[in-house]
XYZ file of N, CA and C in Angstrom:
303
model
N 111.654 112.728 95.785
C 110.604 111.893 96.335
C 109.262 112.293 95.720
N 108.459 111.292 95.459
C 107.119 111.492 94.906
C 106.114 110.730 95.753
N 104.851 111.124 95.615
C 103.782 110.438 96.345
C 103.264 109.252 95.545
N 102.918 108.189 96.285
C 102.335 106.990 95.697
C 101.178 106.531 96.558
N 100.100 106.079 95.899
C 98.954 105.498 96.588
C 99.106 103.986 96.554
N 98.968 103.372 97.697
C 99.009 101.920 97.825
C 97.619 101.493 98.269
N 96.946 100.707 97.424
C 95.593 100.263 97.706
C 95.624 98.745 97.860
N 95.385 98.288 99.080
C 95.341 96.851 99.343
C 93.907 96.395 99.455
N 93.570 95.316 98.767
C 92.235 94.741 98.847
C 92.290 93.491 99.708
N 91.453 93.457 100.731
C 91.450 92.326 101.664
C 90.891 91.057 101.027
N 91.481 89.946 101.389
C 90.951 88.640 101.023
C 89.678 88.389 101.828
N 88.770 87.592 101.309
C 87.573 87.254 102.086
C 87.956 86.577 103.408
N 87.192 86.865 104.428
C 87.353 86.227 105.744
C 88.762 86.376 106.314
N 89.360 87.546 106.145
C 90.732 87.772 106.619
C 90.811 88.642 107.872
N 89.662 88.905 108.513
C 89.651 89.810 109.667
C 90.561 89.307 110.793
N 90.526 88.016 111.094
C 91.371 87.499 112.176
C 92.854 87.703 111.861
N 93.249 87.455 110.625
C 94.653 87.672 110.230
C 94.994 89.165 110.286
N 94.061 90.005 109.875
C 94.279 91.455 109.909
C 94.543 91.908 111.337
N 93.699 91.484 112.263
C 93.846 91.905 113.655
C 95.148 91.378 114.262
N 95.520 90.153 113.945
C 96.747 89.563 114.486
C 97.998 90.236 113.931
N 97.931 90.695 112.692
C 99.100 91.260 112.012
C 99.155 92.782 112.120
N 98.108 93.393 112.627
C 98.012 94.860 112.676
C 99.201 95.532 113.358
N 99.702 95.053 114.504
C 100.840 95.744 115.121
C 102.071 95.844 114.207
N 102.382 94.776 113.486
C 103.531 94.804 112.574
C 103.267 95.738 111.392
N 102.045 95.730 110.896
C 101.656 96.627 109.791
C 101.787 98.089 110.231
N 101.274 98.394 111.425
C 101.335 99.774 111.932
C 102.764 100.218 112.235
N 103.617 99.305 112.654
C 105.013 99.657 112.937
C 105.697 100.193 111.683
N 105.422 99.583 110.536
C 106.015 100.064 109.281
C 105.472 101.450 108.923
N 104.179 101.659 109.174
C 103.596 102.977 108.910
C 104.162 104.022 109.862
N 104.384 103.636 111.117
C 105.012 104.551 112.069
C 106.394 104.978 111.592
N 107.150 104.056 111.007
C 108.469 104.399 110.462
C 108.347 105.448 109.369
N 107.385 105.273 108.460
C 107.168 106.272 107.401
C 106.784 107.618 108.008
N 105.931 107.577 109.025
C 105.492 108.826 109.659
C 106.668 109.533 110.333
N 107.499 108.786 111.044
C 108.670 109.393 111.700
C 109.613 110.030 110.680
N 109.689 109.414 109.498
C 110.543 109.952 108.432
C 109.895 111.118 107.696
N 108.647 111.471 108.063
C 107.941 112.571 107.407
C 107.463 112.222 106.010
N 107.286 110.931 105.724
C 106.932 110.485 104.373
C 105.493 110.015 104.236
N 104.738 109.939 105.338
C 103.374 109.421 105.302
C 102.379 110.573 105.201
N 101.575 110.569 104.153
C 100.538 111.585 103.992
C 99.250 111.143 104.691
N 98.848 109.887 104.478
C 97.669 109.350 105.147
C 97.663 107.837 105.030
N 96.935 107.200 105.926
C 96.782 105.744 105.886
C 95.552 105.365 106.682
N 94.864 104.342 106.218
C 93.714 103.845 106.952
C 92.977 102.766 106.197
N 92.095 102.062 106.915
C 91.344 100.968 106.310
C 90.011 101.447 105.719
N 89.442 100.593 104.858
C 88.102 100.785 104.318
C 87.157 99.859 105.098
N 86.308 100.402 105.979
C 85.346 99.537 106.665
C 84.432 98.842 105.642
N 84.106 97.596 105.896
C 83.261 96.827 104.983
C 81.811 97.307 104.999
N 81.433 97.996 106.081
C 80.099 98.601 106.168
C 80.273 100.062 106.543
N 79.232 100.842 106.370
C 79.318 102.293 106.565
C 79.229 102.674 108.040
N 80.341 102.443 108.751
C 80.451 102.895 110.129
C 81.930 102.864 110.515
N 82.333 103.704 111.467
C 83.748 103.776 111.830
C 84.308 102.486 112.411
N 83.480 101.739 113.157
C 83.925 100.483 113.744
C 83.026 99.365 113.221
N 83.456 98.666 112.160
C 82.567 97.689 111.528
C 82.428 96.371 112.275
N 83.145 96.207 113.388
C 83.036 94.977 114.160
C 83.327 93.757 113.311
N 82.511 92.711 113.433
C 82.797 91.468 112.720
C 82.665 91.586 111.198
N 82.044 92.671 110.697
C 81.970 92.864 109.239
C 83.362 93.089 108.662
N 84.255 93.636 109.485
C 85.643 93.798 109.078
C 85.876 94.919 108.088
N 86.868 94.717 107.251
C 87.339 95.740 106.324
C 87.470 95.150 104.927
N 87.387 96.020 103.939
C 87.526 95.559 102.557
C 88.912 95.850 101.995
N 89.718 96.603 102.724
C 91.055 96.929 102.257
C 91.609 98.131 102.995
N 92.690 98.685 102.435
C 93.357 99.836 103.052
C 93.928 100.749 101.983
N 94.132 102.009 102.376
C 94.771 103.004 101.525
C 95.938 103.615 102.281
N 97.070 103.699 101.616
C 98.256 104.367 102.155
C 98.733 105.326 101.076
N 98.993 106.568 101.439
C 99.615 107.528 100.523
C 100.882 108.007 101.206
N 102.012 107.766 100.549
C 103.308 108.089 101.157
C 104.322 108.427 100.070
N 105.417 109.027 100.517
C 106.515 109.394 99.615
C 107.517 108.250 99.487
N 107.910 108.004 98.254
C 108.961 107.035 97.953
C 109.819 107.608 96.837
N 111.007 107.071 96.683
C 111.931 107.549 95.662
C 111.540 107.173 94.251
N 110.709 106.136 94.103
C 110.296 105.681 92.777
C 109.092 104.761 92.912
N 108.455 104.503 91.790
C 107.349 103.556 91.770
C 107.833 102.174 92.192
N 109.020 101.813 91.761
C 109.584 100.512 92.118
C 109.818 100.402 93.623
N 110.291 101.486 94.239
C 110.507 101.483 95.691
C 109.185 101.379 96.437
N 108.160 102.066 95.951
C 106.837 101.988 96.577
C 106.272 100.574 96.449
N 106.454 99.965 95.275
C 105.952 98.603 95.061
C 106.681 97.607 95.963
N 107.986 97.767 96.085
C 108.767 96.861 96.943
C 108.328 97.000 98.397
N 108.097 98.239 98.842
C 107.635 98.469 100.215
C 106.278 97.800 100.416
N 105.371 97.992 99.459
C 104.033 97.402 99.564
C 104.095 95.875 99.571
N 104.925 95.310 98.719
C 105.038 93.851 98.631
C 105.567 93.240 99.928
N 106.318 94.023 100.707
C 106.894 93.528 101.962
C 105.987 93.771 103.169
N 104.787 94.276 102.944
C 103.876 94.563 104.053
C 103.477 93.272 104.764
N 103.429 93.285 106.092
C 102.990 92.098 106.832
C 101.595 91.609 106.435
N 100.723 92.499 105.994
C 99.397 92.072 105.556
C 99.487 91.182 104.310
N 100.493 91.393 103.477
C 100.694 90.534 102.307
C 101.124 89.149 102.770
N 102.142 89.106 103.626
C 102.669 87.824 104.106
C 101.610 87.027 104.858
N 100.709 87.709 105.577
C 99.682 87.031 106.371
C 98.453 86.654 105.548
N 98.416 87.068 104.289
C 97.264 86.753 103.452
C 96.077 87.670 103.649
N 96.287 88.797 104.333
C 95.197 89.774 104.507
C 94.902 90.439 103.170
N 95.935 90.960 102.514
C 95.744 91.591 101.214
C 95.766 90.517 100.130
N 94.662 90.402 99.398
C 94.597 89.480 98.268
C 95.327 90.077 97.071
N 95.303 91.405 96.984
C 96.033 92.094 95.919
C 96.340 93.515 96.341
N 97.376 94.053 95.704
C 97.812 95.421 95.995
C 98.025 96.152 94.675
N 97.545 97.378 94.613
C 97.834 98.267 93.482
C 98.670 99.420 94.020
N 99.708 99.780 93.285
C 100.555 100.919 93.642
C 100.536 101.871 92.457
N 100.151 103.123 92.720
C 99.988 104.107 91.654
C 100.625 105.424 92.046
N 101.221 106.122 91.088
C 101.679 107.487 91.376
C 100.477 108.323 91.800
N 100.706 109.258 92.713
C 99.628 110.076 93.258
C 100.064 111.534 93.236
N 99.168 112.403 92.807
C 99.445 113.839 92.800
C 98.451 114.525 93.711
N 98.952 115.071 94.819
C 98.099 115.797 95.763
C 97.806 117.179 95.207
N 96.506 117.521 95.138
C 96.087 118.822 94.654
C 95.519 119.654 95.814
N 94.627 119.064 96.592
C 93.983 119.758 97.703
C 94.009 118.885 98.946
N 94.022 119.436 100.110
C 94.218 120.864 100.355
C 95.627 121.305 99.953
N 95.677 122.562 99.554
C 96.945 123.129 99.076
C 97.936 123.294 100.208
């Protein structure tokens, strides 16, 4: 297993879809966490504050273990945020954790 970074960029005006689809999105992340494969996950607030309110989010970052780049890409492509049109695009990249050790 190797680490992969999944970077989703939100489509404009997708906050309502994001909020409606969030439970399904989080359920998949919970599965990764239960399997011990999730390093971190969270959204990028569109403004510099923890709760951006109606400003919403510009995207999300997930770093998790997968068996291959192809497996990470397939997992990302099946995310509910993709199906709901929240993510306009997704990048999946190999990730090497250096710190903290």
